[in-house]
DNA sequence: TTTAACTGACACTATTGTAGTATCAGTTAA
DNA sequence: TTAACTGATACTACAATAGTGTCAGTTAAA
């Protein structure tokens, strides 16, 4: 079971770099060098962050990326949801097979509760927490 | 993000069937039919359960499988660990890259805590809970 | 003693997900 | 005009997941 894949990993590290450079635009090449991330991979990783309004970009020479949001409000959960879709560990454990009624299923209720708690806590793991040291 | 794969899913359903038949041996063919699980797949899924002392099997005609342990003590977590190895969502989130010291890393401490709580709760999701209705 | 129903152990295919690389078009500062 | 950049997308390689098939050995029963 892997929760953090390279997409999320590299995105978090790129955002970490950006949160340090503040409002200045930094190029993908420089981010890649700073974190030893494969350049082309990083460029692909950055696109969804733009689409989600997390970073801004400018093209051309001296172009690059900068953070648009507060790192204290940017969670690992958010990144996971961007790259891996909605975070949910199991839509329904047995897809209606042994469970006659989804609404009354004991197991399902419990799983949903655990999932929610888990997601809530992952939502509190923010980029800014990585800087606290 | 998927936590429950077919191995765990089918295993749990097979164990559910066995927990109903009690001490009587039931064949893989009958389990597969009862739960609409692909027969050959199920046969492969059952082997690790034997290795882990969860079920017993007898060969030959009228052979089959039966449960060896208390369904109330058989958790989803146990099944996950059997098929997917030790349950851990992220060994280390950034593998020493932005984190200067693993021992003091705030993020890592928090992730470990969340993981532990999560595993503990998954450990309470037992096969017998599926029967409670 | 032969047969049919079974498990044990693998080998095999197909599909999908993950990681990484490459290319080309368009943009902008110098 | 050129060099450094982004946007978009296509491509390869590898691993994980899901499912199928086969053959050897075991056992109850005809
Ligand atoms: S696990 Fe899905 S309804 Fe019970
Ligand atoms: S996340 Fe691994 S040491 Fe910080």
Short mmCIF file of C-alpha atoms (C1' of nucleotides) and ligand atoms in Angstrom, two decimals:
data_model
loop_
_atom_site.label_atom_id
_atom_site.label_comp_id
_atom_site.label_asym_id
_atom_site.label_seq_id
_atom_site.Cartn_x
_atom_site.Cartn_y
_atom_site.Cartn_z
CA UNK A 1 0.00 0.00 0.00
CA UNK A 2 1.42 3.29 -1.07
CA UNK A 3 -0.18 6.58 -0.23
CA UNK A 4 2.50 8.89 -1.53
CA UNK A 5 3.50 8.35 -5.14
CA UNK A 6 6.04 10.33 -7.15
CA UNK A 7 3.43 12.82 -8.33
CA UNK A 8 2.52 13.82 -4.79
CA UNK A 9 6.09 13.55 -3.57
CA UNK A 10 7.56 15.79 -6.26
CA UNK A 11 4.66 18.24 -6.10
CA UNK A 12 5.12 18.66 -2.36
CA UNK A 13 8.82 19.21 -2.74
CA UNK A 14 8.32 21.71 -5.55
CA UNK A 15 5.79 23.60 -3.44
CA UNK A 16 8.25 23.54 -0.59
CA UNK A 17 10.83 25.27 -2.77
CA UNK A 18 8.29 27.82 -3.96
CA UNK A 19 7.16 28.59 -0.44
CA UNK A 20 10.74 29.56 0.32
CA UNK A 21 11.24 31.78 -2.73
CA UNK A 22 8.09 33.68 -1.88
CA UNK A 23 6.56 35.83 -4.64
CA UNK A 24 9.48 35.44 -7.06
CA UNK A 25 8.99 33.18 -10.08
CA UNK A 26 11.31 30.19 -10.16
CA UNK A 27 11.82 27.98 -13.20
CA UNK A 28 11.09 24.26 -13.34
CA UNK A 29 14.75 23.73 -14.12
CA UNK A 30 15.82 25.39 -10.87
CA UNK A 31 13.22 23.53 -8.81
CA UNK A 32 14.31 20.24 -10.34
CA UNK A 33 17.95 21.00 -9.57
CA UNK A 34 17.21 22.06 -5.99
CA UNK A 35 15.31 18.87 -5.21
CA UNK A 36 17.03 16.51 -7.63
CA UNK A 37 13.75 15.77 -9.38
CA UNK A 38 13.80 14.53 -13.02
CA UNK A 39 13.20 17.73 -15.00
CA UNK A 40 10.65 16.46 -17.52
CA UNK A 41 8.73 14.61 -14.87
CA UNK A 42 8.51 17.73 -12.73
CA UNK A 43 7.21 19.80 -15.63
CA UNK A 44 4.32 17.40 -16.04
CA UNK A 45 3.68 17.35 -12.31
CA UNK A 46 3.41 21.13 -12.19
CA UNK A 47 0.59 21.44 -14.72
CA UNK A 48 -2.22 20.16 -12.47
CA UNK A 49 -1.11 22.60 -9.78
CA UNK A 50 -1.80 25.45 -12.21
CA UNK A 51 -5.17 24.00 -13.17
CA UNK A 52 -6.07 23.87 -9.48
CA UNK A 53 -5.03 27.46 -8.80
CA UNK A 54 -2.26 26.44 -6.44
CA UNK A 55 0.57 27.98 -8.44
CA UNK A 56 0.82 30.61 -11.17
CA UNK A 57 3.16 30.46 -14.14
CA UNK A 58 4.62 32.84 -16.69
CA UNK A 59 6.07 31.71 -19.99
CA UNK A 60 9.20 32.93 -21.71
CA UNK A 61 12.66 33.86 -20.49
CA UNK A 62 12.77 34.58 -16.76
CA UNK A 63 9.47 32.74 -16.57
CA UNK A 64 8.62 30.09 -14.03
CA UNK A 65 6.26 29.30 -11.19
CA UNK A 66 5.20 30.83 -7.91
CA UNK A 67 2.90 29.82 -5.09
CA UNK A 68 -0.59 31.34 -5.05
CA UNK A 69 -1.93 29.91 -1.80
CA UNK A 70 -0.98 29.91 1.86
CA UNK A 71 1.32 26.91 2.55
CA UNK A 72 -0.42 26.54 5.89
CA UNK A 73 -3.63 25.78 4.03
CA UNK A 74 -2.09 23.44 1.48
CA UNK A 75 -2.38 19.85 2.67
CA UNK A 76 -0.98 16.53 1.57
CA UNK A 77 -4.58 15.38 1.25
CA UNK A 78 -5.22 18.09 -1.32
CA UNK A 79 -2.25 16.93 -3.37
CA UNK A 80 -3.34 13.30 -3.15
CA UNK A 81 -6.80 14.25 -4.37
CA UNK A 82 -5.34 16.20 -7.29
CA UNK A 83 -3.17 13.38 -8.58
CA UNK A 84 -4.96 10.26 -7.40
CA UNK A 85 -8.54 11.43 -7.50
CA UNK A 86 -10.85 11.55 -4.51
CA UNK A 87 -9.29 9.95 -1.48
CA UNK A 88 -11.29 6.97 -0.40
CA UNK A 89 -9.85 3.72 0.73
CA UNK A 90 -12.78 1.58 -0.30
CA UNK A 91 -15.97 2.71 -1.96
CA UNK A 92 -17.70 -0.34 -0.65
CA UNK A 93 -15.79 -3.25 0.69
CA UNK A 94 -17.87 -6.02 -0.76
CA UNK A 95 -19.88 -4.20 -3.38
CA UNK A 96 -23.20 -5.46 -2.20
CA UNK A 97 -22.19 -9.09 -2.17
CA UNK A 98 -22.38 -10.35 1.41
CA UNK A 99 -24.09 -7.12 2.52
CA UNK A 100 -27.80 -7.18 1.89
CA UNK A 101 -28.33 -3.53 2.62
CA UNK A 102 -25.66 -0.88 2.23
CA UNK A 103 -27.42 1.55 4.53
CA UNK A 104 -27.46 -0.82 7.47
CA UNK A 105 -24.10 -2.53 6.85
CA UNK A 106 -22.11 -2.44 10.09
CA UNK A 107 -18.77 -2.85 8.38
CA UNK A 108 -19.42 -0.13 5.85
CA UNK A 109 -20.46 2.38 8.51
CA UNK A 110 -17.28 1.71 10.39
CA UNK A 111 -15.09 1.95 7.31
CA UNK A 112 -16.64 5.25 6.33
CA UNK A 113 -16.00 6.60 9.80
CA UNK A 114 -12.38 5.53 9.74
CA UNK A 115 -11.92 6.96 6.27
CA UNK A 116 -13.32 10.31 7.32
CA UNK A 117 -11.12 10.56 10.38
CA UNK A 118 -8.13 9.57 8.33
CA UNK A 119 -8.83 12.14 5.62
CA UNK A 120 -9.43 14.83 8.23
CA UNK A 121 -6.04 14.24 9.77
CA UNK A 122 -4.29 14.07 6.41
CA UNK A 123 -5.92 17.41 5.69
CA UNK A 124 -3.98 18.85 8.59
CA UNK A 125 -0.63 17.78 7.20
CA UNK A 126 0.32 20.98 5.43
CA UNK A 127 3.31 22.11 3.39
CA UNK A 128 4.12 24.66 6.07
CA UNK A 129 4.58 21.85 8.56
CA UNK A 130 7.55 20.71 6.51
CA UNK A 131 9.17 24.08 7.13
CA UNK A 132 8.75 23.94 10.91
CA UNK A 133 12.26 23.06 11.87
CA UNK B 1 -6.41 5.14 -3.79
CA UNK B 2 -7.39 1.59 -3.16
CA UNK B 3 -6.93 -0.23 0.12
CA UNK B 4 -8.87 -3.38 -0.59
CA UNK B 5 -7.71 -5.35 -3.60
CA UNK B 6 -9.23 -8.53 -4.98
CA UNK B 7 -7.00 -10.75 -2.85
CA UNK B 8 -8.29 -9.24 0.38
CA UNK B 9 -11.81 -8.91 -0.93
CA UNK B 10 -12.12 -12.54 -2.04
CA UNK B 11 -10.34 -13.84 1.04
CA UNK B 12 -12.72 -12.02 3.35
CA UNK B 13 -15.71 -13.31 1.45
CA UNK B 14 -14.38 -16.86 1.48
CA UNK B 15 -13.79 -16.64 5.22
CA UNK B 16 -17.29 -15.31 5.63
CA UNK B 17 -18.67 -18.41 3.93
CA UNK B 18 -16.49 -20.68 6.06
CA UNK B 19 -17.54 -18.96 9.25
CA UNK B 20 -21.12 -19.89 8.39
CA UNK B 21 -20.44 -23.54 7.55
CA UNK B 22 -18.68 -23.99 10.88
CA UNK B 23 -16.44 -27.03 11.24
CA UNK B 24 -17.53 -28.69 7.99
CA UNK B 25 -15.06 -28.66 5.09
CA UNK B 26 -16.30 -26.76 2.06
CA UNK B 27 -14.68 -26.96 -1.35
CA UNK B 28 -13.21 -24.03 -3.23
CA UNK B 29 -15.72 -24.70 -5.96
CA UNK B 30 -18.64 -24.24 -3.59
CA UNK B 31 -17.16 -21.10 -2.04
CA UNK B 32 -16.55 -19.64 -5.49
CA UNK B 33 -20.11 -20.39 -6.51
CA UNK B 34 -21.58 -18.97 -3.32
CA UNK B 35 -19.72 -15.68 -3.69
CA UNK B 36 -19.42 -15.56 -7.47
CA UNK B 37 -15.63 -15.46 -7.24
CA UNK B 38 -13.53 -16.70 -10.20
CA UNK B 39 -12.69 -20.27 -9.23
CA UNK B 40 -8.99 -20.36 -10.13
CA UNK B 41 -8.38 -16.98 -8.57
CA UNK B 42 -9.99 -18.10 -5.33
CA UNK B 43 -7.84 -21.22 -5.19
CA UNK B 44 -4.73 -19.10 -5.32
CA UNK B 45 -6.12 -16.72 -2.71
CA UNK B 46 -6.77 -19.56 -0.28
CA UNK B 47 -3.18 -20.82 -0.15
CA UNK B 48 -1.75 -17.99 1.97
CA UNK B 49 -4.60 -18.48 4.45
CA UNK B 50 -3.38 -22.04 5.01
CA UNK B 51 0.22 -20.89 5.37
CA UNK B 52 -0.90 -18.43 8.03
CA UNK B 53 -2.88 -21.00 9.98
CA UNK B 54 -6.18 -19.27 9.34
CA UNK B 55 -7.82 -22.17 7.53
CA UNK B 56 -7.17 -25.90 7.26
CA UNK B 57 -7.56 -27.96 4.13
CA UNK B 58 -7.95 -31.61 3.19
CA UNK B 59 -7.22 -32.98 -0.26
CA UNK B 60 -9.18 -35.47 -2.27
CA UNK B 61 -12.88 -36.03 -2.82
CA UNK B 62 -15.05 -34.40 -0.18
CA UNK B 63 -12.01 -32.31 0.64
CA UNK B 64 -12.04 -28.56 1.08
CA UNK B 65 -11.40 -25.84 3.59
CA UNK B 66 -12.54 -24.86 7.04
CA UNK B 67 -11.88 -22.01 9.41
CA UNK B 68 -9.35 -22.54 12.18
CA UNK B 69 -9.61 -19.25 14.04
CA UNK B 70 -12.29 -17.19 15.76
CA UNK B 71 -13.91 -14.85 13.18
CA UNK B 72 -14.10 -12.24 15.94
CA UNK B 73 -10.32 -12.20 16.05
CA UNK B 74 -9.78 -12.17 12.30
CA UNK B 75 -9.41 -8.62 11.08
CA UNK B 76 -9.28 -6.94 7.70
CA UNK B 77 -5.88 -5.59 8.74
CA UNK B 78 -4.61 -9.14 9.13
CA UNK B 79 -5.76 -9.98 5.62
CA UNK B 80 -4.17 -6.85 4.19
CA UNK B 81 -0.90 -7.72 5.86
CA UNK B 82 -1.00 -11.25 4.47
CA UNK B 83 -1.51 -10.22 0.86
CA UNK B 84 0.06 -6.76 0.71
CA UNK B 85 2.80 -7.08 3.28
CA UNK B 86 3.09 -4.92 6.37
CA UNK B 87 0.52 -2.17 6.38
CA UNK B 88 2.19 1.17 6.17
CA UNK B 89 1.04 4.03 4.06
CA UNK B 90 4.38 5.76 3.74
CA UNK B 91 7.67 4.56 5.08
CA UNK B 92 9.05 8.07 4.92
CA UNK B 93 7.33 10.78 3.00
CA UNK B 94 10.33 12.50 1.52
CA UNK B 95 13.08 9.99 2.06
CA UNK B 96 15.45 12.40 3.73
CA UNK B 97 15.26 14.99 1.01
CA UNK B 98 13.70 18.13 2.51
CA UNK B 99 13.90 16.63 5.98
CA UNK B 100 17.28 17.16 7.55
CA UNK B 101 16.71 14.81 10.41
CA UNK B 102 14.27 11.94 10.37
CA UNK B 103 14.07 11.81 14.14
CA UNK B 104 12.95 15.40 14.50
CA UNK B 105 10.82 15.64 11.34
CA UNK B 106 7.43 17.05 12.35
CA UNK B 107 5.64 15.65 9.35
CA UNK B 108 7.02 12.18 9.80
CA UNK B 109 6.04 12.02 13.46
CA UNK B 110 2.52 13.03 12.57
CA UNK B 111 2.26 10.56 9.70
CA UNK B 112 3.45 7.71 11.91
CA UNK B 113 0.87 8.63 14.52
CA UNK B 114 -1.93 8.70 11.96
CA UNK B 115 -0.80 5.41 10.49
CA UNK B 116 -0.80 3.73 13.87
CA UNK B 117 -4.28 4.93 14.73
CA UNK B 118 -5.50 3.86 11.34
CA UNK B 119 -4.00 0.39 11.61
CA UNK B 120 -5.41 0.00 15.11
CA UNK B 121 -8.89 0.72 13.89
CA UNK B 122 -8.56 -1.54 10.88
CA UNK B 123 -7.51 -4.22 13.32
CA UNK B 124 -10.93 -3.96 14.91
CA UNK B 125 -12.77 -4.60 11.67
CA UNK B 126 -13.32 -8.31 11.98
CA UNK B 127 -14.99 -10.92 9.84
CA UNK B 128 -17.56 -11.47 12.55
CA UNK B 129 -18.67 -7.87 12.15
CA UNK B 130 -19.86 -8.78 8.69
CA UNK B 131 -22.18 -11.31 10.23
CA UNK B 132 -23.76 -8.86 12.66
CA UNK B 133 -27.03 -8.28 10.88
"C1'" DT C 1 -8.91 -50.73 -8.79
"C1'" DT C 2 -10.57 -47.33 -11.42
"C1'" DT C 3 -12.70 -42.93 -11.45
"C1'" DA C 4 -14.13 -38.36 -10.22
"C1'" DA C 5 -13.63 -34.54 -7.11
"C1'" DC C 6 -10.66 -32.39 -4.83
"C1'" DT C 7 -6.00 -29.51 -3.24
"C1'" DG C 8 -0.88 -27.88 -4.14
"C1'" DA C 9 2.03 -25.54 -6.94
"C1'" DC C 10 3.11 -22.81 -10.82
"C1'" DA C 11 3.17 -20.78 -15.23
"C1'" DC C 12 0.85 -17.86 -18.22
"C1'" DT C 13 -1.82 -13.63 -20.32
"C1'" DA C 14 -4.05 -9.13 -20.30
"C1'" DT C 15 -4.83 -4.74 -18.38
"C1'" DT C 16 -3.73 -0.94 -15.75
"C1'" DG C 17 -0.83 2.17 -12.95
"C1'" DT C 18 3.63 4.25 -12.10
"C1'" DA C 19 7.99 6.38 -13.37
"C1'" DG C 20 10.59 8.48 -16.50
"C1'" DT C 21 11.93 10.49 -21.27
"C1'" DA C 22 11.30 13.14 -25.46
"C1'" DT C 23 9.42 16.43 -28.74
"C1'" DC C 24 7.31 20.42 -30.72
"C1'" DA C 25 4.77 24.64 -30.62
"C1'" DG C 26 4.34 29.05 -28.61
"C1'" DT C 27 6.03 33.00 -25.39
"C1'" DT C 28 9.03 36.49 -23.63
"C1'" DA C 29 13.31 39.13 -22.02
"C1'" DA C 30 17.46 40.55 -23.54
"C1'" DT D 1 17.06 37.23 -33.53
"C1'" DT D 2 18.00 34.14 -30.00
"C1'" DA D 3 18.01 31.64 -25.78
"C1'" DA D 4 15.35 30.32 -21.83
"C1'" DC D 5 11.31 29.37 -20.64
"C1'" DT D 6 6.07 27.08 -20.38
"C1'" DG D 7 1.97 24.14 -22.53
"C1'" DA D 8 0.71 20.04 -24.29
"C1'" DT D 9 1.19 15.54 -25.51
"C1'" DA D 10 3.26 11.31 -27.08
"C1'" DC D 11 6.26 7.73 -26.00
"C1'" DT D 12 8.88 3.79 -23.48
"C1'" DA D 13 9.87 0.70 -19.53
"C1'" DC D 14 8.54 -1.59 -15.56
"C1'" DA D 15 5.64 -3.29 -11.83
"C1'" DA D 16 1.18 -4.48 -9.83
"C1'" DT D 17 -3.35 -6.32 -10.35
"C1'" DA D 18 -6.78 -9.48 -12.13
"C1'" DG D 19 -7.79 -13.49 -14.16
"C1'" DT D 20 -6.92 -18.22 -16.60
"C1'" DG D 21 -4.82 -22.77 -17.35
"C1'" DT D 22 -2.28 -26.94 -16.38
"C1'" DC D 23 -0.28 -30.83 -14.19
"C1'" DA D 24 0.88 -33.63 -10.32
"C1'" DG D 25 -0.72 -35.76 -6.25
"C1'" DT D 26 -4.61 -37.17 -2.82
"C1'" DT D 27 -8.81 -39.29 -1.34
"C1'" DA D 28 -13.72 -41.20 -1.14
"C1'" DA D 29 -16.57 -43.99 -3.30
"C1'" DA D 30 -18.43 -46.81 -7.19
S1 LIG E 1 -19.25 -3.54 2.89
FE1 LIG E 1 -20.41 -2.64 1.28
S2 LIG E 1 -22.50 -2.81 2.05
FE2 LIG E 1 -21.30 -3.86 3.51
S1 LIG E 2 9.05 12.99 5.85
FE1 LIG E 2 10.72 11.59 6.05
S2 LIG E 2 12.11 12.63 7.42
FE2 LIG E 2 10.54 14.07 7.05
#
